[in-house]
Short mmCIF file of C-alpha atoms and ligand atoms in Angstrom, two decimals:
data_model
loop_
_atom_site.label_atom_id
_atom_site.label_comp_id
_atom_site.label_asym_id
_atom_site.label_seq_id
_atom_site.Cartn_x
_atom_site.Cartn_y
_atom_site.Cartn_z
CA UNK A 1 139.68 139.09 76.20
CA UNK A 2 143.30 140.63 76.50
CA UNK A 3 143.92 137.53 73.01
CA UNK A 4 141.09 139.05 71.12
CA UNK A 5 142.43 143.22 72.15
CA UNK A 6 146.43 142.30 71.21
CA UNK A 7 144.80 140.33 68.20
CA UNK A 8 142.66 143.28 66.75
CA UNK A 9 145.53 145.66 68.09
CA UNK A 10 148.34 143.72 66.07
CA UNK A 11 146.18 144.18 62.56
CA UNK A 12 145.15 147.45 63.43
CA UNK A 13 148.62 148.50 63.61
CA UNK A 14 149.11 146.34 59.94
CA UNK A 15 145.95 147.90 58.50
CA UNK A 16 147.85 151.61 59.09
CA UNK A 17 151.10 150.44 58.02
CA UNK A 18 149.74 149.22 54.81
CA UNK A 19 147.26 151.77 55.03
CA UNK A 20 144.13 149.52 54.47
CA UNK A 21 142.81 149.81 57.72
CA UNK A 22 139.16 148.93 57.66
CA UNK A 23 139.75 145.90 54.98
CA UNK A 24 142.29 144.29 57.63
CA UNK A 25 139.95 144.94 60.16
CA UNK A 26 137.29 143.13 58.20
CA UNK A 27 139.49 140.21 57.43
CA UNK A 28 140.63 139.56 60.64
CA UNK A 29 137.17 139.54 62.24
CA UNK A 30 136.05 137.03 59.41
CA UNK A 31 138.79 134.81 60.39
CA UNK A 32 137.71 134.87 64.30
CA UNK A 33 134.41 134.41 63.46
CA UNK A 34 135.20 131.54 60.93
CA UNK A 35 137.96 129.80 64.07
CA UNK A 36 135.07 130.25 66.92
CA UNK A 37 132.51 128.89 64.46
CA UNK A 38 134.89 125.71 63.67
CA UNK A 39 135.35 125.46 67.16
CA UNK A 40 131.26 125.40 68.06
CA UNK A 41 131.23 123.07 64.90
CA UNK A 42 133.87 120.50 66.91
CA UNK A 43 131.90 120.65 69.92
CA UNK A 44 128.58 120.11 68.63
CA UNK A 45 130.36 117.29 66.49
CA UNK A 46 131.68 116.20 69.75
CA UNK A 47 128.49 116.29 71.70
CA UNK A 48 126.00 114.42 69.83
CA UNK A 49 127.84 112.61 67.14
CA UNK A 50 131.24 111.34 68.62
CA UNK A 51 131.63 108.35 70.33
CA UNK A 52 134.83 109.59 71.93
CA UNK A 53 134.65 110.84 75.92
CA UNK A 54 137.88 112.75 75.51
CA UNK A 55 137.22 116.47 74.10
CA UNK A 56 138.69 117.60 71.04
CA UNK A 57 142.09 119.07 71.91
CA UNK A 58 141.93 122.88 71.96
CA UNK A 59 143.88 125.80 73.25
CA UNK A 60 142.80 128.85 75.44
CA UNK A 61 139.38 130.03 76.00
CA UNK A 62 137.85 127.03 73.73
CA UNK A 63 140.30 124.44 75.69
CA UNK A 64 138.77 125.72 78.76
CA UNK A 65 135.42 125.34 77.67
CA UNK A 66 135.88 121.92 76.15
CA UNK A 67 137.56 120.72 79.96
CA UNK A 68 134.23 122.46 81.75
CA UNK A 69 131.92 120.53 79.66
CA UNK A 70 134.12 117.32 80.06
CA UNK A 71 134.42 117.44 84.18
CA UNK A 72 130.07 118.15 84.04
CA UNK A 73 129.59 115.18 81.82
CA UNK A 74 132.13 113.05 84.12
CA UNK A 75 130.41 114.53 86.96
CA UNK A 76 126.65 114.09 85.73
CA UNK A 77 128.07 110.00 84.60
CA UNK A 78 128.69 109.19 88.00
CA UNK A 79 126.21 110.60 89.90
CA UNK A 80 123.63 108.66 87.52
CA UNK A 81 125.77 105.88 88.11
CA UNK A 82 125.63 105.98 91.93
CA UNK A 83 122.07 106.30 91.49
CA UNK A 84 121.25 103.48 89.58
CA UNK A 85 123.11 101.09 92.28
CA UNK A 86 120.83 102.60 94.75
CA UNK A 87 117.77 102.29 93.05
CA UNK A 88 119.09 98.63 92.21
CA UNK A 89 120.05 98.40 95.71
CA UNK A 90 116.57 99.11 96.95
CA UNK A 91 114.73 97.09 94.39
CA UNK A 92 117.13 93.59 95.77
CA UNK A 93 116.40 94.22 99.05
CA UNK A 94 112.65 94.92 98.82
CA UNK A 95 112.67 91.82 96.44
CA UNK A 96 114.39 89.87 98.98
CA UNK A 97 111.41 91.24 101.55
CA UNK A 98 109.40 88.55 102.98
CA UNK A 99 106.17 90.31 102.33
CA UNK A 100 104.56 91.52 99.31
CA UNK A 101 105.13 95.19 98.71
CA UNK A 102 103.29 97.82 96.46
CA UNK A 103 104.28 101.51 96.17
CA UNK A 104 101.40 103.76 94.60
CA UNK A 105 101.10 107.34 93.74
CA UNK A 106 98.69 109.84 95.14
CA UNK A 107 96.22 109.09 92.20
CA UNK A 108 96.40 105.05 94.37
CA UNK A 109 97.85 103.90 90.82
CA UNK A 110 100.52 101.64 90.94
CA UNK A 111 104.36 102.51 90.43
CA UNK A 112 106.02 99.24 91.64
CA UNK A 113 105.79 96.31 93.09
CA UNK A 114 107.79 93.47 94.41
CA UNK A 115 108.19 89.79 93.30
CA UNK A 116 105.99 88.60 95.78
CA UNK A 117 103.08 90.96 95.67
CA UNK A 118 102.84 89.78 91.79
CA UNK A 119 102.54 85.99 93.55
CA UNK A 120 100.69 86.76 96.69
CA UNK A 121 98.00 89.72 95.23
CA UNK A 122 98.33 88.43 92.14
CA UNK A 123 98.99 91.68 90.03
CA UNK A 124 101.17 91.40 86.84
CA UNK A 125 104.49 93.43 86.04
CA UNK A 126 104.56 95.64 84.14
CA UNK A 127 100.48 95.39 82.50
CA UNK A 128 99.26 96.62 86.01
CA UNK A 129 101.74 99.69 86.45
CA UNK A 130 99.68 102.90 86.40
CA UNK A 131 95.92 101.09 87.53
CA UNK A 132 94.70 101.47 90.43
CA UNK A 133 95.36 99.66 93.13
CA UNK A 134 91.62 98.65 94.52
CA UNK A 135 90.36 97.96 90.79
CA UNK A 136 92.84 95.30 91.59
CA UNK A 137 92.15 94.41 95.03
CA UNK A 138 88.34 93.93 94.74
CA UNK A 139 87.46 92.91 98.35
CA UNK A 140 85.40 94.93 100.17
CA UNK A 141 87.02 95.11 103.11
CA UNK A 142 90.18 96.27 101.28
CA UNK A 143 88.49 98.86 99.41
CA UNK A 144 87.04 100.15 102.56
CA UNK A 145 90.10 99.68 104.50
CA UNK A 146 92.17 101.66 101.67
CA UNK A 147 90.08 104.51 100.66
CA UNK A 148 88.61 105.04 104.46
CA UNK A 149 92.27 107.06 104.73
CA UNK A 150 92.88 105.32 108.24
CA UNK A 151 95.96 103.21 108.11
CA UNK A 152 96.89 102.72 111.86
CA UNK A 153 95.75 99.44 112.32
CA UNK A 154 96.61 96.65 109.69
CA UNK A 155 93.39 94.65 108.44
CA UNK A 156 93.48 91.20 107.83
CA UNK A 157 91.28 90.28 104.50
CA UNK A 158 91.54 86.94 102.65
CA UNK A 159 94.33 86.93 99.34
CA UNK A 160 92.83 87.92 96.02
CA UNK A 161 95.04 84.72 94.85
CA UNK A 162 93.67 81.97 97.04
CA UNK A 163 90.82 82.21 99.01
CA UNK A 164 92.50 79.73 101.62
CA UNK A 165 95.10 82.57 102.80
CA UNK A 166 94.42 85.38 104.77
CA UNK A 167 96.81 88.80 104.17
CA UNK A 168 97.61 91.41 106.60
CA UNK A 169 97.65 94.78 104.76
CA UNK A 170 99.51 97.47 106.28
CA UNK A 171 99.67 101.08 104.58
CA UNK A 172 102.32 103.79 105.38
CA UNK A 173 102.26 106.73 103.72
CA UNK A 174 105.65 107.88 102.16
CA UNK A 175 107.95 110.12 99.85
CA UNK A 176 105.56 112.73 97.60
CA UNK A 177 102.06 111.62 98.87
CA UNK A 178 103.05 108.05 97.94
CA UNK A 179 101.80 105.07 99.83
CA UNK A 180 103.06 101.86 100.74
CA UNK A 181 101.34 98.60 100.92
CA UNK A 182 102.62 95.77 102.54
CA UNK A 183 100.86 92.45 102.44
CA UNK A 184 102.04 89.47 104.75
CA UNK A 185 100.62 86.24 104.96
CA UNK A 186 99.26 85.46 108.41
CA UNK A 187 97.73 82.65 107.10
CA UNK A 188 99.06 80.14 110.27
CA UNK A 189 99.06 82.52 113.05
CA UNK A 190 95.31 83.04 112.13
CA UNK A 191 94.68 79.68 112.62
CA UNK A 192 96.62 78.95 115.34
CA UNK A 193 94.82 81.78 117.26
CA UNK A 194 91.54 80.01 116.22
CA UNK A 195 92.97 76.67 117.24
CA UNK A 196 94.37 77.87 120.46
CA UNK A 197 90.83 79.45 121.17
CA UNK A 198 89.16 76.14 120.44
CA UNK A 199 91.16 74.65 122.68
CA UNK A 200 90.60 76.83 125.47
CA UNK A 201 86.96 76.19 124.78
CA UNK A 202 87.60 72.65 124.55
CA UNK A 203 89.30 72.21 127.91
CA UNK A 204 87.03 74.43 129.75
CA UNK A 205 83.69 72.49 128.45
CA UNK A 206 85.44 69.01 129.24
CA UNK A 207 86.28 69.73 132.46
CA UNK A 208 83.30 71.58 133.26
CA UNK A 209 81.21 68.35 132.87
CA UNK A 210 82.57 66.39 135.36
CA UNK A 211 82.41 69.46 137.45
CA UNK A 212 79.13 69.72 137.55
CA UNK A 213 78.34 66.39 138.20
CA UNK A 214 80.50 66.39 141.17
CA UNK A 215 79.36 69.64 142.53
CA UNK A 216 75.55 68.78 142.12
CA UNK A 217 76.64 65.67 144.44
CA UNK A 218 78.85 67.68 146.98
CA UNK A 219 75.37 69.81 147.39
CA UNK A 220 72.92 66.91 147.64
CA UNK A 221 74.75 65.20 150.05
CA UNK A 222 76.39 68.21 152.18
CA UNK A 223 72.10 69.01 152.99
CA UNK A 224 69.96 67.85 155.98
CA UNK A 225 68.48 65.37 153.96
CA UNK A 226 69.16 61.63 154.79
CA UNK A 227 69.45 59.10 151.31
CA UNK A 228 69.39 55.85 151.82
CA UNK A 229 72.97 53.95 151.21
CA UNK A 230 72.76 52.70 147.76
CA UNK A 231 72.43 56.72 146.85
CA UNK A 232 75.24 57.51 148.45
CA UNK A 233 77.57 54.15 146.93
CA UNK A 234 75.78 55.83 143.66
CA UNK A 235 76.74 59.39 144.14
CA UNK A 236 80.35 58.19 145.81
CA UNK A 237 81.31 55.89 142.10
CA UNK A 238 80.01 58.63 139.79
CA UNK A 239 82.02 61.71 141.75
CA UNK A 240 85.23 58.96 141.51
CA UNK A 241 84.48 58.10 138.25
CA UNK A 242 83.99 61.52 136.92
CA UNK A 243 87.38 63.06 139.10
CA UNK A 244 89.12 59.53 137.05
CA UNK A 245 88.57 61.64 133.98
CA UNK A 246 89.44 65.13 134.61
CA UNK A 247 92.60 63.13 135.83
CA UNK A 248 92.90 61.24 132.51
CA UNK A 249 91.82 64.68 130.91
CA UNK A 250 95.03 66.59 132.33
CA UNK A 251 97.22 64.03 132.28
CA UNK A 252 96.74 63.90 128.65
CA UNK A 253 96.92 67.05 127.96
CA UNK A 254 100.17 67.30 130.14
CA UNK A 255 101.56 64.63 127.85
CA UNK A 256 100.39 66.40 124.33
CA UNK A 257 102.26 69.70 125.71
CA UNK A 258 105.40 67.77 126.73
CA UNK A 259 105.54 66.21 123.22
CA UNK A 260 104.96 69.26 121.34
CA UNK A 261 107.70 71.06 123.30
CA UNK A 262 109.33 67.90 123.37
CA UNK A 263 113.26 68.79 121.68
CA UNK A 264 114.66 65.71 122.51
CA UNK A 265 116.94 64.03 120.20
CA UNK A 266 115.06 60.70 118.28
CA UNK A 267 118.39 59.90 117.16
CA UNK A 268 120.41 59.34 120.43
CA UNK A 269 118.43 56.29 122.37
CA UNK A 270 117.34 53.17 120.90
CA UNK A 271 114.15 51.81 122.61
CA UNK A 272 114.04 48.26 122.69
CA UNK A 273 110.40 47.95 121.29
CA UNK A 274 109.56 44.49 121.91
CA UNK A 275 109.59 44.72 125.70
CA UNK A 276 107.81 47.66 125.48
CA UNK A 277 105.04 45.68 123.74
CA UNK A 278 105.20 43.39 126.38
CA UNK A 279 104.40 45.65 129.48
CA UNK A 280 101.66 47.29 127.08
CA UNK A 281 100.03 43.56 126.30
CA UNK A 282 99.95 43.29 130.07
CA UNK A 283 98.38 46.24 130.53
CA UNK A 284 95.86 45.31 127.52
CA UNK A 285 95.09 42.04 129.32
CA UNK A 286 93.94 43.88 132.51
CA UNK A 287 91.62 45.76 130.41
CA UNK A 288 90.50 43.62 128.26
CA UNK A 289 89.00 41.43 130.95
CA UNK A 290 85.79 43.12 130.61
CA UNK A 291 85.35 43.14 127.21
CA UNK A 292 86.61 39.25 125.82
CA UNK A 293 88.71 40.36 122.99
CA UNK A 294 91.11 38.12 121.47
CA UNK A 295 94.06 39.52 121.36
CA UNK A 296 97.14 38.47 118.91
CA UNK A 297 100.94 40.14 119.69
CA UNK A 298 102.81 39.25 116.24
CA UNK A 299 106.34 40.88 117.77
CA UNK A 300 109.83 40.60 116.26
CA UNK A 301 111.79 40.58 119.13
CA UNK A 302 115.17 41.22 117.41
CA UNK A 303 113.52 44.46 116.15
CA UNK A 304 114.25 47.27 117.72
CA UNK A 305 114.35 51.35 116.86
CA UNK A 306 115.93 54.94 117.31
CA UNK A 307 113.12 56.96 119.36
CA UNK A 308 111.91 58.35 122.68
CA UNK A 309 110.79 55.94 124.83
CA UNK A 310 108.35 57.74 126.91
CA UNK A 311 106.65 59.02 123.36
CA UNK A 312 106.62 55.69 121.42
CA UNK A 313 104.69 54.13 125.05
CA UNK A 314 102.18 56.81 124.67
CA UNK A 315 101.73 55.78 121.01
CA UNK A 316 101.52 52.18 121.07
CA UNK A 317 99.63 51.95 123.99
CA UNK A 318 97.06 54.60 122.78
CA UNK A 319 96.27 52.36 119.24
CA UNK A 320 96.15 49.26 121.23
CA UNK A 321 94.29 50.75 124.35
CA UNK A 322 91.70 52.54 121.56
CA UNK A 323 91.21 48.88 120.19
CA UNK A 324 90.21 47.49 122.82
CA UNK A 325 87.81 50.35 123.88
CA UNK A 326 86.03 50.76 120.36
CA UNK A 327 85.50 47.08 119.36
CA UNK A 328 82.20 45.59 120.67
CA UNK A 329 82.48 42.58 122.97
CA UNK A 330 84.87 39.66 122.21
CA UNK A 331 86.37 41.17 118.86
CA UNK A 332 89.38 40.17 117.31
CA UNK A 333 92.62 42.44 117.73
CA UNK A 334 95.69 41.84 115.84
CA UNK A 335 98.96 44.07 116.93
CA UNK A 336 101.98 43.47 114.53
CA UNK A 337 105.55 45.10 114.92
CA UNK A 338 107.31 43.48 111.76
CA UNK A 339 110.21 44.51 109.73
CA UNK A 340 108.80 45.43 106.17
CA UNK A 341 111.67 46.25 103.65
CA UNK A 342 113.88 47.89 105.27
CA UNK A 343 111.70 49.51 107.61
CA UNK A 344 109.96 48.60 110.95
CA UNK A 345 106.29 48.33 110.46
CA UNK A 346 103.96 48.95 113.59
CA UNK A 347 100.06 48.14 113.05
CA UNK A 348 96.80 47.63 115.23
CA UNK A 349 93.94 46.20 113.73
CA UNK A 350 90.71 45.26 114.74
CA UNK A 351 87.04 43.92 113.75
CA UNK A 352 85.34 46.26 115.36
CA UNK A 353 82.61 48.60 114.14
CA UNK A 354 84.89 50.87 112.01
CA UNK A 355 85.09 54.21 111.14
CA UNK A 356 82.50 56.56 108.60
CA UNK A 357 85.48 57.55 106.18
CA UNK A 358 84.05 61.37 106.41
CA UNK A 359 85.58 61.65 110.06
CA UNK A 360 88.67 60.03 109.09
CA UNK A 361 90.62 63.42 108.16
CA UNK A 362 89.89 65.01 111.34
CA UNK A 363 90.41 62.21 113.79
CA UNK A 364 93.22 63.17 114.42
CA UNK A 365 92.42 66.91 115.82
CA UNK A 366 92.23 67.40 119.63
CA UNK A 367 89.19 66.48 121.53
CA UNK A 368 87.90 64.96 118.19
CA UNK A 369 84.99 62.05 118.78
CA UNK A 370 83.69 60.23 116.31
CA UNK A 371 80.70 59.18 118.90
CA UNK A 372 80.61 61.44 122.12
CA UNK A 373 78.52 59.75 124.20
CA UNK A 374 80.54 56.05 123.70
CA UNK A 375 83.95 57.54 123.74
CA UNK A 376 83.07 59.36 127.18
CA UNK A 377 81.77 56.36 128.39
CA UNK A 378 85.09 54.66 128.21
CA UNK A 379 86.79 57.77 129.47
CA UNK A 380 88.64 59.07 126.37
CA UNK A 381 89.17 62.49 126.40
CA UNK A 382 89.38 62.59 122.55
CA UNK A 383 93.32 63.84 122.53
CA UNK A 384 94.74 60.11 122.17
CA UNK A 385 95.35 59.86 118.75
CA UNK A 386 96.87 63.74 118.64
CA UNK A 387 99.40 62.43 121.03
CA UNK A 388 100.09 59.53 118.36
CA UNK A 389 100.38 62.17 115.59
CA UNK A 390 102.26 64.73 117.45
CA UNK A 391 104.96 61.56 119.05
CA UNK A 392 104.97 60.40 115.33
CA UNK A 393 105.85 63.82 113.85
CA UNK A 394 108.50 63.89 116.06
CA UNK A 395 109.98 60.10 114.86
CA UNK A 396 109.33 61.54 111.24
CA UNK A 397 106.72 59.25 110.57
CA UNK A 398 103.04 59.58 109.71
CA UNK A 399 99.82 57.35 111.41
CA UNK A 400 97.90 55.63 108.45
CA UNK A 401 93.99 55.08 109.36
CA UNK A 402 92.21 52.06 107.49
CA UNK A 403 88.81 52.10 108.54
CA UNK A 404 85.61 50.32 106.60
CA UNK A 405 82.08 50.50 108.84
CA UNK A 406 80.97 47.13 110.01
CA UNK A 407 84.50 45.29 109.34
CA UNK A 408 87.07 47.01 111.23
CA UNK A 409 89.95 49.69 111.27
CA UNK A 410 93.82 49.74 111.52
CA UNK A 411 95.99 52.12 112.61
CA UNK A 412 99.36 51.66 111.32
CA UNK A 413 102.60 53.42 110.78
CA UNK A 414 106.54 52.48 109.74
CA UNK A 415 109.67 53.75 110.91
CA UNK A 416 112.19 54.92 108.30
CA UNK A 417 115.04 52.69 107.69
CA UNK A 418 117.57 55.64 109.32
CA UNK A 419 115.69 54.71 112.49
CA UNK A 420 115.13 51.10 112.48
CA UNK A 421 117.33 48.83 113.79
CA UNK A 422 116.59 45.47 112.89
CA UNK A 423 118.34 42.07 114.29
CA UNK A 424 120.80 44.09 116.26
CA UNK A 425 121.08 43.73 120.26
CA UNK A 426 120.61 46.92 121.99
CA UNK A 427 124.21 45.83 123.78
CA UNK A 428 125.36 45.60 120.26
CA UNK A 429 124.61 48.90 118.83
CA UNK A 430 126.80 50.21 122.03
CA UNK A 431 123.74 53.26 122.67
CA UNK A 432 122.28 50.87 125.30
P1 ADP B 501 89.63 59.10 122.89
O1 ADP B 501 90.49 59.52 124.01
O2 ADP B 501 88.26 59.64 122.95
O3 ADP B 501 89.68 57.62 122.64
P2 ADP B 501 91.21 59.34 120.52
O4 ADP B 501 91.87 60.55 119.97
O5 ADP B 501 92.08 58.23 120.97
O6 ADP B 501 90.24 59.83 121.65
O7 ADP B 501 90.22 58.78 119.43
C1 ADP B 501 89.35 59.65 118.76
C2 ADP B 501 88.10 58.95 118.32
O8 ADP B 501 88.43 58.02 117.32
C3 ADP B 501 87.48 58.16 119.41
O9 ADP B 501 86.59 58.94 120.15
C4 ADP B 501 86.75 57.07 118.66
O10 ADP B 501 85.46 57.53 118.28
C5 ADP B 501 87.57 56.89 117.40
N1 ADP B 501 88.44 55.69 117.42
C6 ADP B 501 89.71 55.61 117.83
N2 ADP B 501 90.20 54.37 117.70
C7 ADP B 501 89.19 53.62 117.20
C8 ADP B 501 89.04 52.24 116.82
N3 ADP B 501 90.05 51.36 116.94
N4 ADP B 501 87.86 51.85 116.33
C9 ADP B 501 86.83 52.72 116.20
N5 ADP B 501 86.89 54.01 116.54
C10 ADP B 501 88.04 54.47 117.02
#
């Protein structure tokens, strides 16, 4: 202000000396006009057309002005700066989120959405930004779930992608009346809460059986009533036989839950298989003298293998035990423990009646029977082959099931070569 004052004062003084007063006046206002107009012409230059951060160099008032706008452009860069490593920051680590996640507006149209919500929900990036989210999600109990406004509790509803997962939806309401939706797959904890009821169910029911019989005994005989002795030799074998299987029962069961839990190491102990075989074909023999089967031990006894021996008895002696059980008077049985390749090859096999193929896949499931009454009857509790595939999970191996009705079945499995130890001494090896 004080410039423009000594300015106009300076040519107003020149205007009197030359006495042209007004025309000086006139010039020098055209020539401030003409340098403030250059000047707006260098800035707007500067602003939209020039590449260049630096401002034009100026002095005074237009210097100052050219600095302001500088330091608010600087200041404007870096705070958009800082914000796009946030948002990038936040969009990482809800990408790196194990669940599916889904922000929508208050209109419940989409804004964003994670990797895995485009995998798990199935909705496509960017087509499905701005729909809403249950035209996406058509299942009912979504749709109720979502626009019922209650979002306490999570629901669990099966995934619009595959009908053989089951999501948990949650729904928190955030930021300017957005919401969001996280989807989780719960998939095995669903199942495992349905398997651990069946099993419950299971246990109770087969020990309830036996139970019964035993109690409606204990009541007959704790009466007035006289029965005549062979009642009571009756009643006596069937309480034994039935408290034998409740035994058997929890015994088994004790076993399956030791092997499950079971964290120790197959790759410490070598078990020396062959006389293992041998105490089981004992065993066999003792059992076996009811039934007449003929039974043929093809062992290498050189062959030996990484393992835990308490898990690998239950195993064996389950196939061979189950061989003897399920094949009708003097059948054939043929138990081989060969080196095949490079790997140790265990197998039972038998002539008896065999197996319908359509029980084959679950035969392996706890308490599983193929025929209730006959496996009862020879006091299997149905959880013998689930120890198998539990002890052979745990040697990294998988039980193979050959079955064909009216010829026979075998139950075999191999050892991988990391775990076999063929033709060496256990004394060798220097684990003994
Ligand atoms: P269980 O304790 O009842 O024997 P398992 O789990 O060992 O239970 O066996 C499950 C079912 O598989 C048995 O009930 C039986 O019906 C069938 N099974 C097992 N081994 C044989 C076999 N060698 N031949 C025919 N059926 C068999």
């Amino acid at each position: 202000m004080t410039n423009v004052l000594v300015y106009f004062s300076i040519v107003a003084i020149l205007g009197l000396f030359i006495d042209r007063l007004f025309l000086c006046l006139w010039l020098a206002t055209v020539a401030l006009l003409m340098i403030h107009y250059w000047q707006l012409f260098r800035l707007n230059r500067w602003l939209w057309h020039s590449k260049k951060m630096t401002p034009p160099k100026a002095k005074g008032l237009w210097g100052h002005i050219y600095d302001g706008v500088y330091f608010l452009q600087r200041r404007n860069r870096n705070k958009r700066k800082e914000l796009g490593m946030l948002v990038r920051r936040f969009r990482e680590g809800s990408e790196a989120l194990p669940d599916a996640a889904v922000v929508v507006d208050a209109d419940a149209c989409i804004v964003w959405c994670n990797r895995l919500a485009r995998i798990e929900l199935g909705l496509r990036w960017p087509a499905d930004i701005g729909r809403r989210i249950d035209n996406l999600i058509r299942h009912p109990d979504f749709i109720r779930f979502f626009q019922g406004g209650h979002y306490e509790n999570p629901i669990e509803v099966i995934s619009p992608a595959n009908d053989q997962k089951i999501l948990e939806y949650r729904v928190m309401p955030y930021g300017d009346k957005h919401l969001l939706l996280i989807a989780r797959d719960v998939t095995r904890v669903t199942q495992m809460d349905q398997m651990r009821k069946d099993f419950v169910a299971n246990v109770s029911h087969e020990l309830r059986t036996p139970l019964t019989v035993v109690t409606g005994y204990l009541e007959m005989l704790s009466g007035d009533e006289e029965y005549p002795p062979f009642f009571i030799g009756k009643a006596y074998d069937e309480m034994s036989s039935q408290t034998r299987r409740m035994q058997s029962l929890i015994e088994q069961l004790l076993i399956l839950s030791r092997i499950e839990a079971s964290s120790e190491p197959v790759y410490e102990k070598i078990v020396d298989v062959p006389t293992l075989l041998k105490t089981i074909e004992v065993e066999a023999a003792t059992l076996n003298q009811a039934k007449h089967h003929k039974i043929n031990f093809d062992i290498d006894p050189n062959l030996t293998a990484f393992g835990v021996e308490t898990e690998l008895r239950s195993a064996f002696s389950n196939l061979i035990f189950n061989a003897v059980h399920y094949t009708p008077d003097g059948g054939e049985i043929n138990v081989r423990w060969q080196l095949d390749g490079t790997q140790a090859h265990f197998s039972v096999q038998d002539n008896g009646d065999g197996i319908p193929q359509k029980h084959l896949t679950r035969i392996t499931e706890r308490f599983y029977r193929v025929d209730k009454a006959r496996s009862r009857k020879t006091g299997g509790s149905g959880l013998g082959l689930s120890i198998v595939k539990h002890v052979l999970n745990h040697h990294n191996s998988k039980l193979e099931i050959k079955s064909t009705v009216g010829e026979g079945s075998t139950f075999s499995f191999a050892f991988s070569e990391e775990l076999t130890m063929a033709n060496k001494t256990i004394t060798e090896t220097g684990l003994a």
